[in-house]
Amino acid sequence: MDGSVTVSMAAPAERIWDLIADVRNTGKFSPEVMEAEWLGGATGPALGTRFRGHVKRNEIGPVYWTTCEVTACEPGREFGFAVLLGDKAVNNWHYRLTPTATGTDVTESFRLDDSALMKVFSVLGGQLRRRRNIRDMRKTLERIKAVVEAPEG
């Protein structure tokens, strides 16, 4: 199961990437992730660094922490991470930034692993989760857009 949303932003890709790739900002933009913090002494994004996110599923609960690992980290172009269960990636989130004549197209996407368990989940309610993720990705990107397009001052 996967999905994606693209929002055009009138801002340079580097500025947008800086907000997205600093996971400590996640709680400002995501409807479900309340906060995130780097782990293992990391102070910023790099391939293989880990962080944890404090999630409030569907904005009502349950509330839990997830451990994530950065899987894509190219300033101004892409940022991605895997949500881990133990050391196994169960969900992959990715942001791709594409410069345009008027700013940047930002695409946020998710992809669940292709395990038998996830295939069963996909059939038994996964489409509700997919719709929720798409709605929340749009909210996240619109909130980022509001910040990067706001007049500075």
mmCIF file with all atom_site columns, C-alpha atoms in Angstrom:
data_model
loop_
_atom_site.group_PDB
_atom_site.id
_atom_site.type_symbol
_atom_site.label_atom_id
_atom_site.label_alt_id
_atom_site.label_comp_id
_atom_site.label_asym_id
_atom_site.label_entity_id
_atom_site.label_seq_id
_atom_site.pdbx_PDB_ins_code
_atom_site.Cartn_x
_atom_site.Cartn_y
_atom_site.Cartn_z
_atom_site.occupancy
_atom_site.B_iso_or_equiv
_atom_site.pdbx_formal_charge
_atom_site.auth_seq_id
_atom_site.auth_comp_id
_atom_site.auth_asym_id
_atom_site.auth_atom_id
_atom_site.pdbx_PDB_model_num
ATOM 1   C CA . MET A 1 1   ? 0.000  0.000   0.000   1.00 0.00 ? 1   MET A CA 1
ATOM 2   C CA . ASP A 1 2   ? 1.277  3.433   -0.848  1.00 0.00 ? 2   ASP A CA 1
ATOM 3   C CA . GLY A 1 3   ? 0.201  6.962   -1.626  1.00 0.00 ? 3   GLY A CA 1
ATOM 4   C CA . SER A 1 4   ? 1.532  10.427  -2.370  1.00 0.00 ? 4   SER A CA 1
ATOM 5   C CA . VAL A 1 5   ? 0.575  14.102  -2.436  1.00 0.00 ? 5   VAL A CA 1
ATOM 6   C CA . THR A 1 6   ? 2.270  16.994  -4.250  1.00 0.00 ? 6   THR A CA 1
ATOM 7   C CA . VAL A 1 7   ? 1.923  20.657  -3.256  1.00 0.00 ? 7   VAL A CA 1
ATOM 8   C CA . SER A 1 8   ? 3.539  23.566  -5.113  1.00 0.00 ? 8   SER A CA 1
ATOM 9   C CA . MET A 1 9   ? 5.305  26.079  -2.894  1.00 0.00 ? 9   MET A CA 1
ATOM 10  C CA . ALA A 1 10  ? 6.612  29.520  -3.815  1.00 0.00 ? 10  ALA A CA 1
ATOM 11  C CA . ALA A 1 11  ? 9.913  29.021  -2.004  1.00 0.00 ? 11  ALA A CA 1
ATOM 12  C CA . PRO A 1 12  ? 13.367 27.640  -2.765  1.00 0.00 ? 12  PRO A CA 1
ATOM 13  C CA . ALA A 1 13  ? 13.867 23.901  -2.300  1.00 0.00 ? 13  ALA A CA 1
ATOM 14  C CA . GLU A 1 14  ? 16.712 24.406  0.186   1.00 0.00 ? 14  GLU A CA 1
ATOM 15  C CA . ARG A 1 15  ? 14.507 26.380  2.571   1.00 0.00 ? 15  ARG A CA 1
ATOM 16  C CA . ILE A 1 16  ? 11.749 23.753  2.435   1.00 0.00 ? 16  ILE A CA 1
ATOM 17  C CA . TRP A 1 17  ? 14.224 20.889  2.823   1.00 0.00 ? 17  TRP A CA 1
ATOM 18  C CA . ASP A 1 18  ? 15.718 22.487  5.942   1.00 0.00 ? 18  ASP A CA 1
ATOM 19  C CA . LEU A 1 19  ? 12.276 22.433  7.609   1.00 0.00 ? 19  LEU A CA 1
ATOM 20  C CA . ILE A 1 20  ? 11.443 18.879  6.545   1.00 0.00 ? 20  ILE A CA 1
ATOM 21  C CA . ALA A 1 21  ? 14.818 17.270  7.256   1.00 0.00 ? 21  ALA A CA 1
ATOM 22  C CA . ASP A 1 22  ? 15.037 18.654  10.787  1.00 0.00 ? 22  ASP A CA 1
ATOM 23  C CA . VAL A 1 23  ? 12.684 16.118  12.337  1.00 0.00 ? 23  VAL A CA 1
ATOM 24  C CA . ARG A 1 24  ? 12.362 18.283  15.441  1.00 0.00 ? 24  ARG A CA 1
ATOM 25  C CA . ASN A 1 25  ? 9.967  20.384  13.303  1.00 0.00 ? 25  ASN A CA 1
ATOM 26  C CA . THR A 1 26  ? 7.643  17.457  12.579  1.00 0.00 ? 26  THR A CA 1
ATOM 27  C CA . GLY A 1 27  ? 5.259  18.251  15.431  1.00 0.00 ? 27  GLY A CA 1
ATOM 28  C CA . LYS A 1 28  ? 4.632  21.712  13.948  1.00 0.00 ? 28  LYS A CA 1
ATOM 29  C CA . PHE A 1 29  ? 3.372  20.281  10.662  1.00 0.00 ? 29  PHE A CA 1
ATOM 30  C CA . SER A 1 30  ? 2.101  16.706  11.069  1.00 0.00 ? 30  SER A CA 1
ATOM 31  C CA . PRO A 1 31  ? -1.434 16.038  12.303  1.00 0.00 ? 31  PRO A CA 1
ATOM 32  C CA . GLU A 1 32  ? -0.332 12.784  13.998  1.00 0.00 ? 32  GLU A CA 1
ATOM 33  C CA . VAL A 1 33  ? 3.302  13.241  15.049  1.00 0.00 ? 33  VAL A CA 1
ATOM 34  C CA . MET A 1 34  ? 3.443  15.461  18.111  1.00 0.00 ? 34  MET A CA 1
ATOM 35  C CA . GLU A 1 35  ? 7.230  15.671  18.385  1.00 0.00 ? 35  GLU A CA 1
ATOM 36  C CA . ALA A 1 36  ? 10.420 13.996  17.238  1.00 0.00 ? 36  ALA A CA 1
ATOM 37  C CA . GLU A 1 37  ? 13.990 13.880  18.480  1.00 0.00 ? 37  GLU A CA 1
ATOM 38  C CA . TRP A 1 38  ? 17.330 12.691  17.157  1.00 0.00 ? 38  TRP A CA 1
ATOM 39  C CA . LEU A 1 39  ? 18.833 9.574   18.754  1.00 0.00 ? 39  LEU A CA 1
ATOM 40  C CA . GLY A 1 40  ? 22.350 8.336   19.392  1.00 0.00 ? 40  GLY A CA 1
ATOM 41  C CA . GLY A 1 41  ? 23.947 11.757  19.640  1.00 0.00 ? 41  GLY A CA 1
ATOM 42  C CA . ALA A 1 42  ? 22.757 12.835  16.180  1.00 0.00 ? 42  ALA A CA 1
ATOM 43  C CA . THR A 1 43  ? 22.104 16.561  15.828  1.00 0.00 ? 43  THR A CA 1
ATOM 44  C CA . GLY A 1 44  ? 20.781 16.594  12.287  1.00 0.00 ? 44  GLY A CA 1
ATOM 45  C CA . PRO A 1 45  ? 19.914 14.535  9.244   1.00 0.00 ? 45  PRO A CA 1
ATOM 46  C CA . ALA A 1 46  ? 22.365 12.089  7.659   1.00 0.00 ? 46  ALA A CA 1
ATOM 47  C CA . LEU A 1 47  ? 21.934 8.692   6.038   1.00 0.00 ? 47  LEU A CA 1
ATOM 48  C CA . GLY A 1 48  ? 21.506 6.024   8.690   1.00 0.00 ? 48  GLY A CA 1
ATOM 49  C CA . THR A 1 49  ? 20.849 8.370   11.613  1.00 0.00 ? 49  THR A CA 1
ATOM 50  C CA . ARG A 1 50  ? 17.951 7.469   13.818  1.00 0.00 ? 50  ARG A CA 1
ATOM 51  C CA . PHE A 1 51  ? 15.260 9.479   15.521  1.00 0.00 ? 51  PHE A CA 1
ATOM 52  C CA . ARG A 1 52  ? 12.087 8.752   17.355  1.00 0.00 ? 52  ARG A CA 1
ATOM 53  C CA . GLY A 1 53  ? 8.661  10.208  16.789  1.00 0.00 ? 53  GLY A CA 1
ATOM 54  C CA . HIS A 1 54  ? 5.867  10.608  19.316  1.00 0.00 ? 54  HIS A CA 1
ATOM 55  C CA . VAL A 1 55  ? 2.671  9.637   17.503  1.00 0.00 ? 55  VAL A CA 1
ATOM 56  C CA . LYS A 1 56  ? -0.972 10.210  18.372  1.00 0.00 ? 56  LYS A CA 1
ATOM 57  C CA . ARG A 1 57  ? -2.707 7.926   15.868  1.00 0.00 ? 57  ARG A CA 1
ATOM 58  C CA . ASN A 1 58  ? -5.642 9.598   14.098  1.00 0.00 ? 58  ASN A CA 1
ATOM 59  C CA . GLU A 1 59  ? -5.105 12.599  16.407  1.00 0.00 ? 59  GLU A CA 1
ATOM 60  C CA . ILE A 1 60  ? -6.992 10.729  19.172  1.00 0.00 ? 60  ILE A CA 1
ATOM 61  C CA . GLY A 1 61  ? -4.821 7.751   20.080  1.00 0.00 ? 61  GLY A CA 1
ATOM 62  C CA . PRO A 1 62  ? -3.311 5.416   20.845  1.00 0.00 ? 62  PRO A CA 1
ATOM 63  C CA . VAL A 1 63  ? -0.176 7.402   21.678  1.00 0.00 ? 63  VAL A CA 1
ATOM 64  C CA . TYR A 1 64  ? 3.221  5.752   21.183  1.00 0.00 ? 64  TYR A CA 1
ATOM 65  C CA . TRP A 1 65  ? 6.852  6.287   20.128  1.00 0.00 ? 65  TRP A CA 1
ATOM 66  C CA . THR A 1 66  ? 8.320  4.975   16.874  1.00 0.00 ? 66  THR A CA 1
ATOM 67  C CA . THR A 1 67  ? 11.985 4.612   15.986  1.00 0.00 ? 67  THR A CA 1
ATOM 68  C CA . CYS A 1 68  ? 12.927 5.732   12.488  1.00 0.00 ? 68  CYS A CA 1
ATOM 69  C CA . GLU A 1 69  ? 16.054 5.647   10.334  1.00 0.00 ? 69  GLU A CA 1
ATOM 70  C CA . VAL A 1 70  ? 16.990 8.190   7.669   1.00 0.00 ? 70  VAL A CA 1
ATOM 71  C CA . THR A 1 71  ? 17.072 6.455   4.259   1.00 0.00 ? 71  THR A CA 1
ATOM 72  C CA . ALA A 1 72  ? 17.413 9.437   1.887   1.00 0.00 ? 72  ALA A CA 1
ATOM 73  C CA . CYS A 1 73  ? 19.215 12.677  2.650   1.00 0.00 ? 73  CYS A CA 1
ATOM 74  C CA . GLU A 1 74  ? 20.113 14.957  -0.239  1.00 0.00 ? 74  GLU A CA 1
ATOM 75  C CA . PRO A 1 75  ? 19.824 18.634  0.737   1.00 0.00 ? 75  PRO A CA 1
ATOM 76  C CA . GLY A 1 76  ? 17.368 20.543  -1.417  1.00 0.00 ? 76  GLY A CA 1
ATOM 77  C CA . ARG A 1 77  ? 16.228 17.369  -3.231  1.00 0.00 ? 77  ARG A CA 1
ATOM 78  C CA . GLU A 1 78  ? 14.992 14.565  -0.992  1.00 0.00 ? 78  GLU A CA 1
ATOM 79  C CA . PHE A 1 79  ? 14.569 13.321  2.544   1.00 0.00 ? 79  PHE A CA 1
ATOM 80  C CA . GLY A 1 80  ? 13.247 9.934   3.543   1.00 0.00 ? 80  GLY A CA 1
ATOM 81  C CA . PHE A 1 81  ? 13.017 7.645   6.513   1.00 0.00 ? 81  PHE A CA 1
ATOM 82  C CA . ALA A 1 82  ? 11.840 4.184   7.469   1.00 0.00 ? 82  ALA A CA 1
ATOM 83  C CA . VAL A 1 83  ? 9.639  3.506   10.484  1.00 0.00 ? 83  VAL A CA 1
ATOM 84  C CA . LEU A 1 84  ? 11.167 0.508   12.207  1.00 0.00 ? 84  LEU A CA 1
ATOM 85  C CA . LEU A 1 85  ? 9.698  -2.403  14.109  1.00 0.00 ? 85  LEU A CA 1
ATOM 86  C CA . GLY A 1 86  ? 12.803 -3.778  15.746  1.00 0.00 ? 86  GLY A CA 1
ATOM 87  C CA . ASP A 1 87  ? 15.282 -3.455  12.883  1.00 0.00 ? 87  ASP A CA 1
ATOM 88  C CA . LYS A 1 88  ? 12.715 -4.086  10.138  1.00 0.00 ? 88  LYS A CA 1
ATOM 89  C CA . ALA A 1 89  ? 11.260 -1.234  8.080   1.00 0.00 ? 89  ALA A CA 1
ATOM 90  C CA . VAL A 1 90  ? 7.453  -1.399  8.144   1.00 0.00 ? 90  VAL A CA 1
ATOM 91  C CA . ASN A 1 91  ? 6.659  1.982   6.589   1.00 0.00 ? 91  ASN A CA 1
ATOM 92  C CA . ASN A 1 92  ? 8.740  4.305   4.428   1.00 0.00 ? 92  ASN A CA 1
ATOM 93  C CA . TRP A 1 93  ? 8.123  8.046   4.213   1.00 0.00 ? 93  TRP A CA 1
ATOM 94  C CA . HIS A 1 94  ? 9.731  10.177  1.544   1.00 0.00 ? 94  HIS A CA 1
ATOM 95  C CA . TYR A 1 95  ? 9.843  13.815  0.467   1.00 0.00 ? 95  TYR A CA 1
ATOM 96  C CA . ARG A 1 96  ? 10.994 14.792  -3.025  1.00 0.00 ? 96  ARG A CA 1
ATOM 97  C CA . LEU A 1 97  ? 11.573 18.455  -3.892  1.00 0.00 ? 97  LEU A CA 1
ATOM 98  C CA . THR A 1 98  ? 11.480 19.479  -7.542  1.00 0.00 ? 98  THR A CA 1
ATOM 99  C CA . PRO A 1 99  ? 12.404 23.049  -8.485  1.00 0.00 ? 99  PRO A CA 1
ATOM 100 C CA . THR A 1 100 ? 9.920  24.820  -10.775 1.00 0.00 ? 100 THR A CA 1
ATOM 101 C CA . ALA A 1 101 ? 9.836  28.234  -12.462 1.00 0.00 ? 101 ALA A CA 1
ATOM 102 C CA . THR A 1 102 ? 7.880  29.649  -9.496  1.00 0.00 ? 102 THR A CA 1
ATOM 103 C CA . GLY A 1 103 ? 9.330  27.696  -6.558  1.00 0.00 ? 103 GLY A CA 1
ATOM 104 C CA . THR A 1 104 ? 9.267  24.022  -5.671  1.00 0.00 ? 104 THR A CA 1
ATOM 105 C CA . ASP A 1 105 ? 6.909  21.080  -6.068  1.00 0.00 ? 105 ASP A CA 1
ATOM 106 C CA . VAL A 1 106 ? 7.066  19.029  -2.868  1.00 0.00 ? 106 VAL A CA 1
ATOM 107 C CA . THR A 1 107 ? 5.882  15.424  -2.968  1.00 0.00 ? 107 THR A CA 1
ATOM 108 C CA . GLU A 1 108 ? 5.359  13.503  0.246   1.00 0.00 ? 108 GLU A CA 1
ATOM 109 C CA . SER A 1 109 ? 4.779  9.764   -0.048  1.00 0.00 ? 109 SER A CA 1
ATOM 110 C CA . PHE A 1 110 ? 4.483  6.641   2.049   1.00 0.00 ? 110 PHE A CA 1
ATOM 111 C CA . ARG A 1 111 ? 4.923  2.970   1.238   1.00 0.00 ? 111 ARG A CA 1
ATOM 112 C CA . LEU A 1 112 ? 4.186  0.088   3.576   1.00 0.00 ? 112 LEU A CA 1
ATOM 113 C CA . ASP A 1 113 ? 6.406  -2.970  3.357   1.00 0.00 ? 113 ASP A CA 1
ATOM 114 C CA . ASP A 1 114 ? 5.198  -5.814  1.182   1.00 0.00 ? 114 ASP A CA 1
ATOM 115 C CA . SER A 1 115 ? 4.953  -8.460  3.918   1.00 0.00 ? 115 SER A CA 1
ATOM 116 C CA . ALA A 1 116 ? 2.078  -10.907 4.257   1.00 0.00 ? 116 ALA A CA 1
ATOM 117 C CA . LEU A 1 117 ? 0.911  -9.060  7.391   1.00 0.00 ? 117 LEU A CA 1
ATOM 118 C CA . MET A 1 118 ? 0.724  -5.753  5.532   1.00 0.00 ? 118 MET A CA 1
ATOM 119 C CA . LYS A 1 119 ? -1.135 -7.375  2.642   1.00 0.00 ? 119 LYS A CA 1
ATOM 120 C CA . VAL A 1 120 ? -3.753 -8.626  5.111   1.00 0.00 ? 120 VAL A CA 1
ATOM 121 C CA . PHE A 1 121 ? -3.883 -5.165  6.724   1.00 0.00 ? 121 PHE A CA 1
ATOM 122 C CA . SER A 1 122 ? -4.386 -3.603  3.299   1.00 0.00 ? 122 SER A CA 1
ATOM 123 C CA . VAL A 1 123 ? -7.485 -5.737  2.737   1.00 0.00 ? 123 VAL A CA 1
ATOM 124 C CA . LEU A 1 124 ? -8.875 -5.360  6.283   1.00 0.00 ? 124 LEU A CA 1
ATOM 125 C CA . GLY A 1 125 ? -9.063 -1.603  6.647   1.00 0.00 ? 125 GLY A CA 1
ATOM 126 C CA . GLY A 1 126 ? -5.843 -0.515  5.022   1.00 0.00 ? 126 GLY A CA 1
ATOM 127 C CA . GLN A 1 127 ? -7.692 1.680   2.536   1.00 0.00 ? 127 GLN A CA 1
ATOM 128 C CA . LEU A 1 128 ? -9.062 3.749   5.420   1.00 0.00 ? 128 LEU A CA 1
ATOM 129 C CA . ARG A 1 129 ? -5.477 4.217   6.619   1.00 0.00 ? 129 ARG A CA 1
ATOM 130 C CA . ARG A 1 130 ? -4.351 5.100   3.097   1.00 0.00 ? 130 ARG A CA 1
ATOM 131 C CA . ARG A 1 131 ? -7.049 7.802   2.839   1.00 0.00 ? 131 ARG A CA 1
ATOM 132 C CA . ARG A 1 132 ? -6.062 9.147   6.256   1.00 0.00 ? 132 ARG A CA 1
ATOM 133 C CA . ASN A 1 133 ? -2.381 9.238   5.291   1.00 0.00 ? 133 ASN A CA 1
ATOM 134 C CA . ILE A 1 134 ? -3.151 11.095  2.060   1.00 0.00 ? 134 ILE A CA 1
ATOM 135 C CA . ARG A 1 135 ? -5.317 13.626  3.900   1.00 0.00 ? 135 ARG A CA 1
ATOM 136 C CA . ASP A 1 136 ? -2.629 14.109  6.557   1.00 0.00 ? 136 ASP A CA 1
ATOM 137 C CA . MET A 1 137 ? 0.177  14.425  3.995   1.00 0.00 ? 137 MET A CA 1
ATOM 138 C CA . ARG A 1 138 ? -1.793 17.206  2.305   1.00 0.00 ? 138 ARG A CA 1
ATOM 139 C CA . LYS A 1 139 ? -2.287 18.942  5.699   1.00 0.00 ? 139 LYS A CA 1
ATOM 140 C CA . THR A 1 140 ? 1.418  18.579  6.472   1.00 0.00 ? 140 THR A CA 1
ATOM 141 C CA . LEU A 1 141 ? 2.491  20.042  3.146   1.00 0.00 ? 141 LEU A CA 1
ATOM 142 C CA . GLU A 1 142 ? -0.052 22.876  3.341   1.00 0.00 ? 142 GLU A CA 1
ATOM 143 C CA . ARG A 1 143 ? 1.267  23.784  6.813   1.00 0.00 ? 143 ARG A CA 1
ATOM 144 C CA . ILE A 1 144 ? 4.852  23.800  5.507   1.00 0.00 ? 144 ILE A CA 1
ATOM 145 C CA . LYS A 1 145 ? 3.713  25.911  2.543   1.00 0.00 ? 145 LYS A CA 1
ATOM 146 C CA . ALA A 1 146 ? 2.133  28.478  4.901   1.00 0.00 ? 146 ALA A CA 1
ATOM 147 C CA . VAL A 1 147 ? 5.448  28.842  6.738   1.00 0.00 ? 147 VAL A CA 1
ATOM 148 C CA . VAL A 1 148 ? 7.754  29.047  3.709   1.00 0.00 ? 148 VAL A CA 1
ATOM 149 C CA . GLU A 1 149 ? 5.453  31.435  1.830   1.00 0.00 ? 149 GLU A CA 1
ATOM 150 C CA . ALA A 1 150 ? 4.819  33.750  4.790   1.00 0.00 ? 150 ALA A CA 1
ATOM 151 C CA . PRO A 1 151 ? 6.368  37.203  4.495   1.00 0.00 ? 151 PRO A CA 1
ATOM 152 C CA . GLU A 1 152 ? 9.548  37.384  6.514   1.00 0.00 ? 152 GLU A CA 1
ATOM 153 C CA . GLY A 1 153 ? 9.706  40.057  9.105   1.00 0.00 ? 153 GLY A CA 1
#
